[in-house]
Amino acid sequence: MITGKNYIGEELSGKGDVTFKTFDPKENKETAAIFTEATTQEVDAAVEKAAAAFKVYKQKSDAEKAGFLEAIAEELEANAEALKEIYRAESGLPEGRSNGEFARTTGQLRAFATMLKEGSWVEAIISNPEGKPDIRRMQVPFGPVAVFGASNFPFAFSTAGGDTASALASGSPVIVKSHPLHAGTGELVSEAIIKAAKKTGMPDGVFSNLNSKGIEVGEWMVKHPKIKAVGFTGSYKAGTALTKLAADRPEPIPVYAEMGSINPVLALPSALEAKGDFWAEQYAGSITAGCGQFCTNPGLILGIESAALDSFVEKLGENLSNLAPSVMLSPGIQNQYEASKSEVLAQEGYTEVSKYDGEVAPNFGRQQVITVSGANFLQNKNFHKEVFGPFSVVVKCKDKTELAEVLQQLEGQLTGTVLNSEEKELSEFATIIDTLTDTVGRIIYNSVPTGVEVCAAMTHGGPFPATSNAKFTSVGLTAVQRWVRPVSFQDWPQALLPQALKDENPLGILRNINNKYTTDSL
Ligand code: NAP
């Protein structure tokens, strides 16, 4: 049952007098539960509990933390139907997506558990050449982490999503600022986390969940001296505001903000000549997937003027016109979509390719694609902006030189994609492809950017403004590196060294010993 209260560690608490409801965008009406926003005192209590829990939690072995993450997955599965039902009501997302995102979330928790059980993630390094000090280094957790749930992934990037799973894996307690669009989903997920924490003997305060209607709760969290790092997925505006707030603290802390992207797609001539119709179909699907509300949505397609590019654009338009629009996450996001689309459409010099003109229900997002010339795109930065929704701009460059200029102007991106059908063309466009690679966190060959695999090699990140720190990823197993820092132990007694650094290698992990990777003992 949804209580509408906050979880201050294991305790349900609703001391405030600011309340709010969530909204079902498909039914176009509020949902039943009433949520109470956390007060400053409740934020403080959650952070104090987390700071106390950190002292105990960081001592837990990797096997114990793995057990906790697996128990969260099991508790989520035990309440799967209720969770998916409230997820769909609060997001308007369809059944298939609720099933897929749920499986991704439990899979992600288990993937981090497997990583912990293997153990080498701590990056143990031992340097003890003859006649020098014995220095042994490994990664240790920072301390309490504040996580901002994302509007567009109520399961996978929210309460028990990648930020939470990776921070808990690192040994850091987590306080979630629940996203106000899906506070009910957030509470039920939190209930599962708290049950799992109790079952596996984790300290009270290892996890808290705070409701909020406005930005204050998040601000208090980020400013609290005992919060040591922040994970965020959302808009550029909020991500940069939080980064500034954290940098202005007496003790600045890192904010890992993933702020979106227009995900340029480089459609090379051979791809459009050989498979233009195929790519037109694939990209119509990718632009409208999740009603365009993915940070990897292909918002920019770049090509060189040709009959094949014209035919691709025409087919893309036809395919888009034939797809039924879908509901967006909330009236606010739908309004924002219309407003940012209108800003682009107020510019001079674009051509309409396709827009869905039919009647739609409230909160539905109509897909739209336009083309602009390379020259126009270069002159007018309004065409570079992210429009969060099913909208994409095709840039028709007059030649390779103009295409290179366009790529040089682009800001940091989460992804870049190259479509190609002839290998020799890749060397002709090598410099251009190199510029694209320099701009992105993930470079994709002959596919669509939507769909982000959770695996060890994934980078879901990229240079600013795609993220606040291009060195890290928010998806995949190395996401754990955001919550740890290295410590070197110099000439430290064997008995007091952490397990990962002892001579006999009791954990059997891969270590760098005097510049050689090995699982051997010393
Ligand atoms: P948002 O406005 O960035 O908000 C995300 C979270 O940050 C919310 O919990 C919000 O709190 C909080 N927040 C916002 N401004 C803040 C500030 N100045 N200080 C502290 N906290 C702040 O994102 P959203 O609500 O998810 O969606 C709005 C827009 O964000 C979308 O239209 C889209 O453009 C973008 N977005 C991008 C991505 C992505 O690709 N990375 C994903 C989702 C959304 P409140 O809601 O309580 O104000």
PDB file of N, CA and C in Angstrom, residues 266-344:
ATOM      1  N   LEU A 266      25.571  10.186 -38.423  1.00  0.00           N
ATOM      2  CA  LEU A 266      26.269  10.516 -39.660  1.00  0.00           C
ATOM      3  C   LEU A 266      25.856   9.489 -40.715  1.00  0.00           C
ATOM      4  N   ALA A 267      24.965   9.914 -41.617  1.00  0.00           N
ATOM      5  CA  ALA A 267      24.476   8.986 -42.640  1.00  0.00           C
ATOM      6  C   ALA A 267      25.378   9.133 -43.869  1.00  0.00           C
ATOM      7  N   LEU A 268      26.352   8.249 -44.012  1.00  0.00           N
ATOM      8  CA  LEU A 268      27.309   8.357 -45.119  1.00  0.00           C
ATOM      9  C   LEU A 268      26.625   7.961 -46.435  1.00  0.00           C
ATOM     10  N   PRO A 269      27.111   8.517 -47.547  1.00  0.00           N
ATOM     11  CA  PRO A 269      26.413   8.300 -48.826  1.00  0.00           C
ATOM     12  C   PRO A 269      26.150   6.827 -49.148  1.00  0.00           C
ATOM     13  N   SER A 270      27.123   5.949 -48.897  1.00  0.00           N
ATOM     14  CA  SER A 270      26.930   4.542 -49.293  1.00  0.00           C
ATOM     15  C   SER A 270      25.746   3.919 -48.548  1.00  0.00           C
ATOM     16  N   ALA A 271      25.554   4.317 -47.287  1.00  0.00           N
ATOM     17  CA  ALA A 271      24.463   3.728 -46.492  1.00  0.00           C
ATOM     18  C   ALA A 271      23.116   4.102 -47.079  1.00  0.00           C
ATOM     19  N   LEU A 272      22.991   5.368 -47.478  1.00  0.00           N
ATOM     20  CA  LEU A 272      21.694   5.822 -47.996  1.00  0.00           C
ATOM     21  C   LEU A 272      21.446   5.260 -49.393  1.00  0.00           C
ATOM     22  N   GLU A 273      22.533   5.096 -50.177  1.00  0.00           N
ATOM     23  CA  GLU A 273      22.359   4.511 -51.521  1.00  0.00           C
ATOM     24  C   GLU A 273      21.949   3.047 -51.421  1.00  0.00           C
ATOM     25  N   ALA A 274      22.635   2.296 -50.545  1.00  0.00           N
ATOM     26  CA  ALA A 274      22.387   0.843 -50.499  1.00  0.00           C
ATOM     27  C   ALA A 274      21.157   0.491 -49.661  1.00  0.00           C
ATOM     28  N   LYS A 275      20.929   1.234 -48.585  1.00  0.00           N
ATOM     29  CA  LYS A 275      19.891   0.789 -47.643  1.00  0.00           C
ATOM     30  C   LYS A 275      19.064   1.942 -47.099  1.00  0.00           C
ATOM     31  N   GLY A 276      18.827   2.958 -47.927  1.00  0.00           N
ATOM     32  CA  GLY A 276      18.113   4.151 -47.477  1.00  0.00           C
ATOM     33  C   GLY A 276      16.745   3.831 -46.891  1.00  0.00           C
ATOM     34  N   ASP A 277      16.005   2.938 -47.561  1.00  0.00           N
ATOM     35  CA  ASP A 277      14.646   2.625 -47.066  1.00  0.00           C
ATOM     36  C   ASP A 277      14.706   1.936 -45.711  1.00  0.00           C
ATOM     37  N   PHE A 278      15.693   1.050 -45.582  1.00  0.00           N
ATOM     38  CA  PHE A 278      15.847   0.322 -44.324  1.00  0.00           C
ATOM     39  C   PHE A 278      16.131   1.301 -43.185  1.00  0.00           C
ATOM     40  N   TRP A 279      17.067   2.220 -43.414  1.00  0.00           N
ATOM     41  CA  TRP A 279      17.415   3.170 -42.348  1.00  0.00           C
ATOM     42  C   TRP A 279      16.254   4.128 -42.063  1.00  0.00           C
ATOM     43  N   ALA A 280      15.480   4.447 -43.094  1.00  0.00           N
ATOM     44  CA  ALA A 280      14.324   5.330 -42.875  1.00  0.00           C
ATOM     45  C   ALA A 280      13.321   4.662 -41.928  1.00  0.00           C
ATOM     46  N   GLU A 281      13.170   3.359 -42.070  1.00  0.00           N
ATOM     47  CA  GLU A 281      12.244   2.636 -41.196  1.00  0.00           C
ATOM     48  C   GLU A 281      12.810   2.539 -39.774  1.00  0.00           C
ATOM     49  N   GLN A 282      14.102   2.195 -39.710  1.00  0.00           N
ATOM     50  CA  GLN A 282      14.751   2.063 -38.396  1.00  0.00           C
ATOM     51  C   GLN A 282      14.701   3.381 -37.624  1.00  0.00           C
ATOM     52  N   TYR A 283      14.976   4.476 -38.337  1.00  0.00           N
ATOM     53  CA  TYR A 283      15.045   5.770 -37.648  1.00  0.00           C
ATOM     54  C   TYR A 283      13.662   6.333 -37.295  1.00  0.00           C
ATOM     55  N   ALA A 284      12.654   6.000 -38.078  1.00  0.00           N
ATOM     56  CA  ALA A 284      11.299   6.412 -37.672  1.00  0.00           C
ATOM     57  C   ALA A 284      10.969   5.749 -36.333  1.00  0.00           C
ATOM     58  N   GLY A 285      11.355   4.476 -36.191  1.00  0.00           N
ATOM     59  CA  GLY A 285      11.126   3.751 -34.934  1.00  0.00           C
ATOM     60  C   GLY A 285      11.940   4.341 -33.794  1.00  0.00           C
ATOM     61  N   SER A 286      13.197   4.684 -34.077  1.00  0.00           N
ATOM     62  CA  SER A 286      14.089   5.183 -33.017  1.00  0.00           C
ATOM     63  C   SER A 286      13.654   6.578 -32.544  1.00  0.00           C
ATOM     64  N   ILE A 287      13.240   7.433 -33.485  1.00  0.00           N
ATOM     65  CA  ILE A 287      12.825   8.806 -33.119  1.00  0.00           C
ATOM     66  C   ILE A 287      11.579   8.781 -32.237  1.00  0.00           C
ATOM     67  N   THR A 288      10.700   7.810 -32.498  1.00  0.00           N
ATOM     68  CA  THR A 288       9.432   7.780 -31.746  1.00  0.00           C
ATOM     69  C   THR A 288       9.454   6.810 -30.558  1.00  0.00           C
ATOM     70  N   ALA A 289      10.559   6.044 -30.401  1.00  0.00           N
ATOM     71  CA  ALA A 289      10.623   5.083 -29.279  1.00  0.00           C
ATOM     72  C   ALA A 289      10.452   5.837 -27.963  1.00  0.00           C
ATOM     73  N   GLY A 290       9.597   5.317 -27.090  1.00  0.00           N
ATOM     74  CA  GLY A 290       9.350   5.970 -25.795  1.00  0.00           C
ATOM     75  C   GLY A 290       8.874   7.399 -25.973  1.00  0.00           C
ATOM     76  N   CYS A 291       8.169   7.663 -27.076  1.00  0.00           N
ATOM     77  CA  CYS A 291       7.710   9.012 -27.441  1.00  0.00           C
ATOM     78  C   CYS A 291       8.887  10.003 -27.442  1.00  0.00           C
ATOM     79  N   GLY A 292      10.034   9.531 -27.883  1.00  0.00           N
ATOM     80  CA  GLY A 292      11.205  10.414 -28.023  1.00  0.00           C
ATOM     81  C   GLY A 292      11.825  10.813 -26.697  1.00  0.00           C
ATOM     82  N   GLN A 293      11.366  10.207 -25.598  1.00  0.00           N
ATOM     83  CA  GLN A 293      11.835  10.645 -24.275  1.00  0.00           C
ATOM     84  C   GLN A 293      13.009   9.804 -23.778  1.00  0.00           C
ATOM     85  N   PHE A 294      13.951   9.565 -24.662  1.00  0.00           N
ATOM     86  CA  PHE A 294      15.196   8.899 -24.288  1.00  0.00           C
ATOM     87  C   PHE A 294      16.324   9.904 -24.458  1.00  0.00           C
ATOM     88  N   CYS A 295      17.294   9.852 -23.533  1.00  0.00           N
ATOM     89  CA  CYS A 295      18.433  10.775 -23.697  1.00  0.00           C
ATOM     90  C   CYS A 295      19.262  10.403 -24.918  1.00  0.00           C
ATOM     91  N   THR A 296      19.077   9.204 -25.458  1.00  0.00           N
ATOM     92  CA  THR A 296      19.816   8.798 -26.657  1.00  0.00           C
ATOM     93  C   THR A 296      18.973   8.941 -27.928  1.00  0.00           C
ATOM     94  N   ASN A 297      17.884   9.699 -27.846  1.00  0.00           N
ATOM     95  CA  ASN A 297      17.030   9.878 -29.018  1.00  0.00           C
ATOM     96  C   ASN A 297      17.817  10.542 -30.156  1.00  0.00           C
ATOM     97  N   PRO A 298      17.692  10.037 -31.402  1.00  0.00           N
ATOM     98  CA  PRO A 298      18.456  10.650 -32.498  1.00  0.00           C
ATOM     99  C   PRO A 298      17.833  11.972 -32.939  1.00  0.00           C
ATOM    100  N   GLY A 299      18.329  13.073 -32.388  1.00  0.00           N
ATOM    101  CA  GLY A 299      17.750  14.388 -32.674  1.00  0.00           C
ATOM    102  C   GLY A 299      18.378  15.069 -33.867  1.00  0.00           C
ATOM    103  N   LEU A 300      19.442  14.479 -34.425  1.00  0.00           N
ATOM    104  CA  LEU A 300      20.170  15.145 -35.509  1.00  0.00           C
ATOM    105  C   LEU A 300      20.714  14.099 -36.479  1.00  0.00           C
ATOM    106  N   ILE A 301      20.294  14.204 -37.739  1.00  0.00           N
ATOM    107  CA  ILE A 301      20.786  13.278 -38.760  1.00  0.00           C
ATOM    108  C   ILE A 301      21.540  14.113 -39.804  1.00  0.00           C
ATOM    109  N   LEU A 302      22.789  13.734 -40.074  1.00  0.00           N
ATOM    110  CA  LEU A 302      23.642  14.542 -40.949  1.00  0.00           C
ATOM    111  C   LEU A 302      23.961  13.769 -42.232  1.00  0.00           C
ATOM    112  N   GLY A 303      23.759  14.428 -43.377  1.00  0.00           N
ATOM    113  CA  GLY A 303      24.091  13.780 -44.646  1.00  0.00           C
ATOM    114  C   GLY A 303      24.575  14.801 -45.658  1.00  0.00           C
ATOM    115  N   ILE A 304      25.030  14.297 -46.813  1.00  0.00           N
ATOM    116  CA  ILE A 304      25.476  15.180 -47.898  1.00  0.00           C
ATOM    117  C   ILE A 304      24.412  15.145 -48.995  1.00  0.00           C
ATOM    118  N   GLU A 305      24.087  16.355 -49.496  1.00  0.00           N
ATOM    119  CA  GLU A 305      23.013  16.472 -50.504  1.00  0.00           C
ATOM    120  C   GLU A 305      23.171  15.449 -51.617  1.00  0.00           C
ATOM    121  N   SER A 306      22.117  14.710 -51.908  1.00  0.00           N
ATOM    122  CA  SER A 306      22.124  13.717 -52.997  1.00  0.00           C
ATOM    123  C   SER A 306      20.695  13.233 -53.185  1.00  0.00           C
ATOM    124  N   ALA A 307      20.467  12.525 -54.287  1.00  0.00           N
ATOM    125  CA  ALA A 307      19.139  11.952 -54.516  1.00  0.00           C
ATOM    126  C   ALA A 307      18.843  10.910 -53.431  1.00  0.00           C
ATOM    127  N   ALA A 308      19.894  10.182 -52.997  1.00  0.00           N
ATOM    128  CA  ALA A 308      19.693   9.138 -51.982  1.00  0.00           C
ATOM    129  C   ALA A 308      19.277   9.758 -50.652  1.00  0.00           C
ATOM    130  N   LEU A 309      19.862  10.934 -50.312  1.00  0.00           N
ATOM    131  CA  LEU A 309      19.480  11.605 -49.057  1.00  0.00           C
ATOM    132  C   LEU A 309      18.025  12.082 -49.150  1.00  0.00           C
ATOM    133  N   ASP A 310      17.655  12.645 -50.340  1.00  0.00           N
ATOM    134  CA  ASP A 310      16.263  13.105 -50.516  1.00  0.00           C
ATOM    135  C   ASP A 310      15.284  11.948 -50.361  1.00  0.00           C
ATOM    136  N   SER A 311      15.658  10.816 -50.952  1.00  0.00           N
ATOM    137  CA  SER A 311      14.753   9.668 -50.890  1.00  0.00           C
ATOM    138  C   SER A 311      14.644   9.141 -49.443  1.00  0.00           C
ATOM    139  N   PHE A 312      15.774   9.127 -48.738  1.00  0.00           N
ATOM    140  CA  PHE A 312      15.767   8.701 -47.321  1.00  0.00           C
ATOM    141  C   PHE A 312      14.827   9.603 -46.505  1.00  0.00           C
ATOM    142  N   VAL A 313      14.964  10.927 -46.728  1.00  0.00           N
ATOM    143  CA  VAL A 313      14.159  11.893 -45.970  1.00  0.00           C
ATOM    144  C   VAL A 313      12.673  11.687 -46.267  1.00  0.00           C
ATOM    145  N   GLU A 314      12.369  11.457 -47.546  1.00  0.00           N
ATOM    146  CA  GLU A 314      10.968  11.267 -47.933  1.00  0.00           C
ATOM    147  C   GLU A 314      10.389  10.022 -47.251  1.00  0.00           C
ATOM    148  N   LYS A 315      11.172   8.933 -47.282  1.00  0.00           N
ATOM    149  CA  LYS A 315      10.714   7.673 -46.658  1.00  0.00           C
ATOM    150  C   LYS A 315      10.570   7.831 -45.148  1.00  0.00           C
ATOM    151  N   LEU A 316      11.533   8.549 -44.545  1.00  0.00           N
ATOM    152  CA  LEU A 316      11.475   8.772 -43.096  1.00  0.00           C
ATOM    153  C   LEU A 316      10.173   9.495 -42.757  1.00  0.00           C
ATOM    154  N   GLY A 317       9.862  10.518 -43.553  1.00  0.00           N
ATOM    155  CA  GLY A 317       8.625  11.279 -43.346  1.00  0.00           C
ATOM    156  C   GLY A 317       7.400  10.397 -43.477  1.00  0.00           C
ATOM    157  N   GLU A 318       7.384   9.554 -44.523  1.00  0.00           N
ATOM    158  CA  GLU A 318       6.227   8.665 -44.738  1.00  0.00           C
ATOM    159  C   GLU A 318       6.047   7.734 -43.547  1.00  0.00           C
ATOM    160  N   ASN A 319       7.180   7.133 -43.123  1.00  0.00           N
ATOM    161  CA  ASN A 319       7.103   6.183 -42.000  1.00  0.00           C
ATOM    162  C   ASN A 319       6.601   6.872 -40.741  1.00  0.00           C
ATOM    163  N   LEU A 320       7.093   8.082 -40.510  1.00  0.00           N
ATOM    164  CA  LEU A 320       6.687   8.794 -39.296  1.00  0.00           C
ATOM    165  C   LEU A 320       5.209   9.138 -39.322  1.00  0.00           C
ATOM    166  N   SER A 321       4.716   9.522 -40.506  1.00  0.00           N
ATOM    167  CA  SER A 321       3.301   9.886 -40.612  1.00  0.00           C
ATOM    168  C   SER A 321       2.406   8.688 -40.346  1.00  0.00           C
ATOM    169  N   ASN A 322       2.937   7.490 -40.610  1.00  0.00           N
ATOM    170  CA  ASN A 322       2.121   6.285 -40.432  1.00  0.00           C
ATOM    171  C   ASN A 322       2.125   5.750 -39.007  1.00  0.00           C
ATOM    172  N   LEU A 323       2.959   6.339 -38.145  1.00  0.00           N
ATOM    173  CA  LEU A 323       3.028   5.830 -36.766  1.00  0.00           C
ATOM    174  C   LEU A 323       2.058   6.612 -35.880  1.00  0.00           C
ATOM    175  N   ALA A 324       1.369   5.887 -35.017  1.00  0.00           N
ATOM    176  CA  ALA A 324       0.435   6.573 -34.108  1.00  0.00           C
ATOM    177  C   ALA A 324       1.235   7.237 -32.986  1.00  0.00           C
ATOM    178  N   PRO A 325       0.957   8.503 -32.671  1.00  0.00           N
ATOM    179  CA  PRO A 325       1.659   9.149 -31.553  1.00  0.00           C
ATOM    180  C   PRO A 325       1.353   8.441 -30.231  1.00  0.00           C
ATOM    181  N   SER A 326       2.205   8.669 -29.249  1.00  0.00           N
ATOM    182  CA  SER A 326       1.949   8.070 -27.932  1.00  0.00           C
ATOM    183  C   SER A 326       1.983   9.142 -26.851  1.00  0.00           C
ATOM    184  N   VAL A 327       1.580   8.707 -25.659  1.00  0.00           N
ATOM    185  CA  VAL A 327       1.429   9.663 -24.565  1.00  0.00           C
ATOM    186  C   VAL A 327       2.798  10.010 -23.984  1.00  0.00           C
ATOM    187  N   MET A 328       2.965  11.265 -23.566  1.00  0.00           N
ATOM    188  CA  MET A 328       4.225  11.670 -22.944  1.00  0.00           C
ATOM    189  C   MET A 328       4.131  11.464 -21.426  1.00  0.00           C
ATOM    190  N   LEU A 329       5.244  11.678 -20.731  1.00  0.00           N
ATOM    191  CA  LEU A 329       5.312  11.327 -19.309  1.00  0.00           C
ATOM    192  C   LEU A 329       4.411  12.163 -18.417  1.00  0.00           C
ATOM    193  N   SER A 330       4.182  13.406 -18.828  1.00  0.00           N
ATOM    194  CA  SER A 330       3.358  14.289 -17.985  1.00  0.00           C
ATOM    195  C   SER A 330       2.904  15.475 -18.816  1.00  0.00           C
ATOM    196  N   PRO A 331       1.852  16.179 -18.367  1.00  0.00           N
ATOM    197  CA  PRO A 331       1.445  17.389 -19.089  1.00  0.00           C
ATOM    198  C   PRO A 331       2.592  18.398 -19.153  1.00  0.00           C
ATOM    199  N   GLY A 332       3.391  18.483 -18.081  1.00  0.00           N
ATOM    200  CA  GLY A 332       4.510  19.438 -18.049  1.00  0.00           C
ATOM    201  C   GLY A 332       5.539  19.117 -19.124  1.00  0.00           C
ATOM    202  N   ILE A 333       5.872  17.844 -19.259  1.00  0.00           N
ATOM    203  CA  ILE A 333       6.882  17.454 -20.260  1.00  0.00           C
ATOM    204  C   ILE A 333       6.305  17.629 -21.665  1.00  0.00           C
ATOM    205  N   GLN A 334       5.005  17.360 -21.821  1.00  0.00           N
ATOM    206  CA  GLN A 334       4.382  17.564 -23.138  1.00  0.00           C
ATOM    207  C   GLN A 334       4.380  19.057 -23.489  1.00  0.00           C
ATOM    208  N   ASN A 335       4.075  19.908 -22.523  1.00  0.00           N
ATOM    209  CA  ASN A 335       4.111  21.365 -22.774  1.00  0.00           C
ATOM    210  C   ASN A 335       5.508  21.820 -23.128  1.00  0.00           C
ATOM    211  N   GLN A 336       6.479  21.268 -22.381  1.00  0.00           N
ATOM    212  CA  GLN A 336       7.889  21.615 -22.619  1.00  0.00           C
ATOM    213  C   GLN A 336       8.300  21.192 -24.033  1.00  0.00           C
ATOM    214  N   TYR A 337       7.806  20.017 -24.450  1.00  0.00           N
ATOM    215  CA  TYR A 337       8.100  19.517 -25.808  1.00  0.00           C
ATOM    216  C   TYR A 337       7.551  20.487 -26.846  1.00  0.00           C
ATOM    217  N   GLU A 338       6.289  20.881 -26.674  1.00  0.00           N
ATOM    218  CA  GLU A 338       5.683  21.805 -27.646  1.00  0.00           C
ATOM    219  C   GLU A 338       6.433  23.131 -27.656  1.00  0.00           C
ATOM    220  N   ALA A 339       6.819  23.601 -26.456  1.00  0.00           N
ATOM    221  CA  ALA A 339       7.486  24.909 -26.371  1.00  0.00           C
ATOM    222  C   ALA A 339       8.858  24.858 -27.036  1.00  0.00           C
ATOM    223  N   SER A 340       9.634  23.801 -26.757  1.00  0.00           N
ATOM    224  CA  SER A 340      10.982  23.782 -27.362  1.00  0.00           C
ATOM    225  C   SER A 340      10.905  23.502 -28.859  1.00  0.00           C
ATOM    226  N   LYS A 341       9.897  22.742 -29.291  1.00  0.00           N
ATOM    227  CA  LYS A 341       9.701  22.526 -30.732  1.00  0.00           C
ATOM    228  C   LYS A 341       9.330  23.868 -31.388  1.00  0.00           C
ATOM    229  N   SER A 342       8.439  24.611 -30.754  1.00  0.00           N
ATOM    230  CA  SER A 342       8.012  25.897 -31.330  1.00  0.00           C
ATOM    231  C   SER A 342       9.187  26.854 -31.474  1.00  0.00           C
ATOM    232  N   GLU A 343      10.109  26.798 -30.498  1.00  0.00           N
ATOM    233  CA  GLU A 343      11.287  27.677 -30.577  1.00  0.00           C
ATOM    234  C   GLU A 343      12.094  27.369 -31.841  1.00  0.00           C
ATOM    235  N   VAL A 344      12.262  26.088 -32.135  1.00  0.00           N
ATOM    236  CA  VAL A 344      13.010  25.701 -33.342  1.00  0.00           C
ATOM    237  C   VAL A 344      12.213  26.086 -34.588  1.00  0.00           C
TER     238      VAL A 344
END
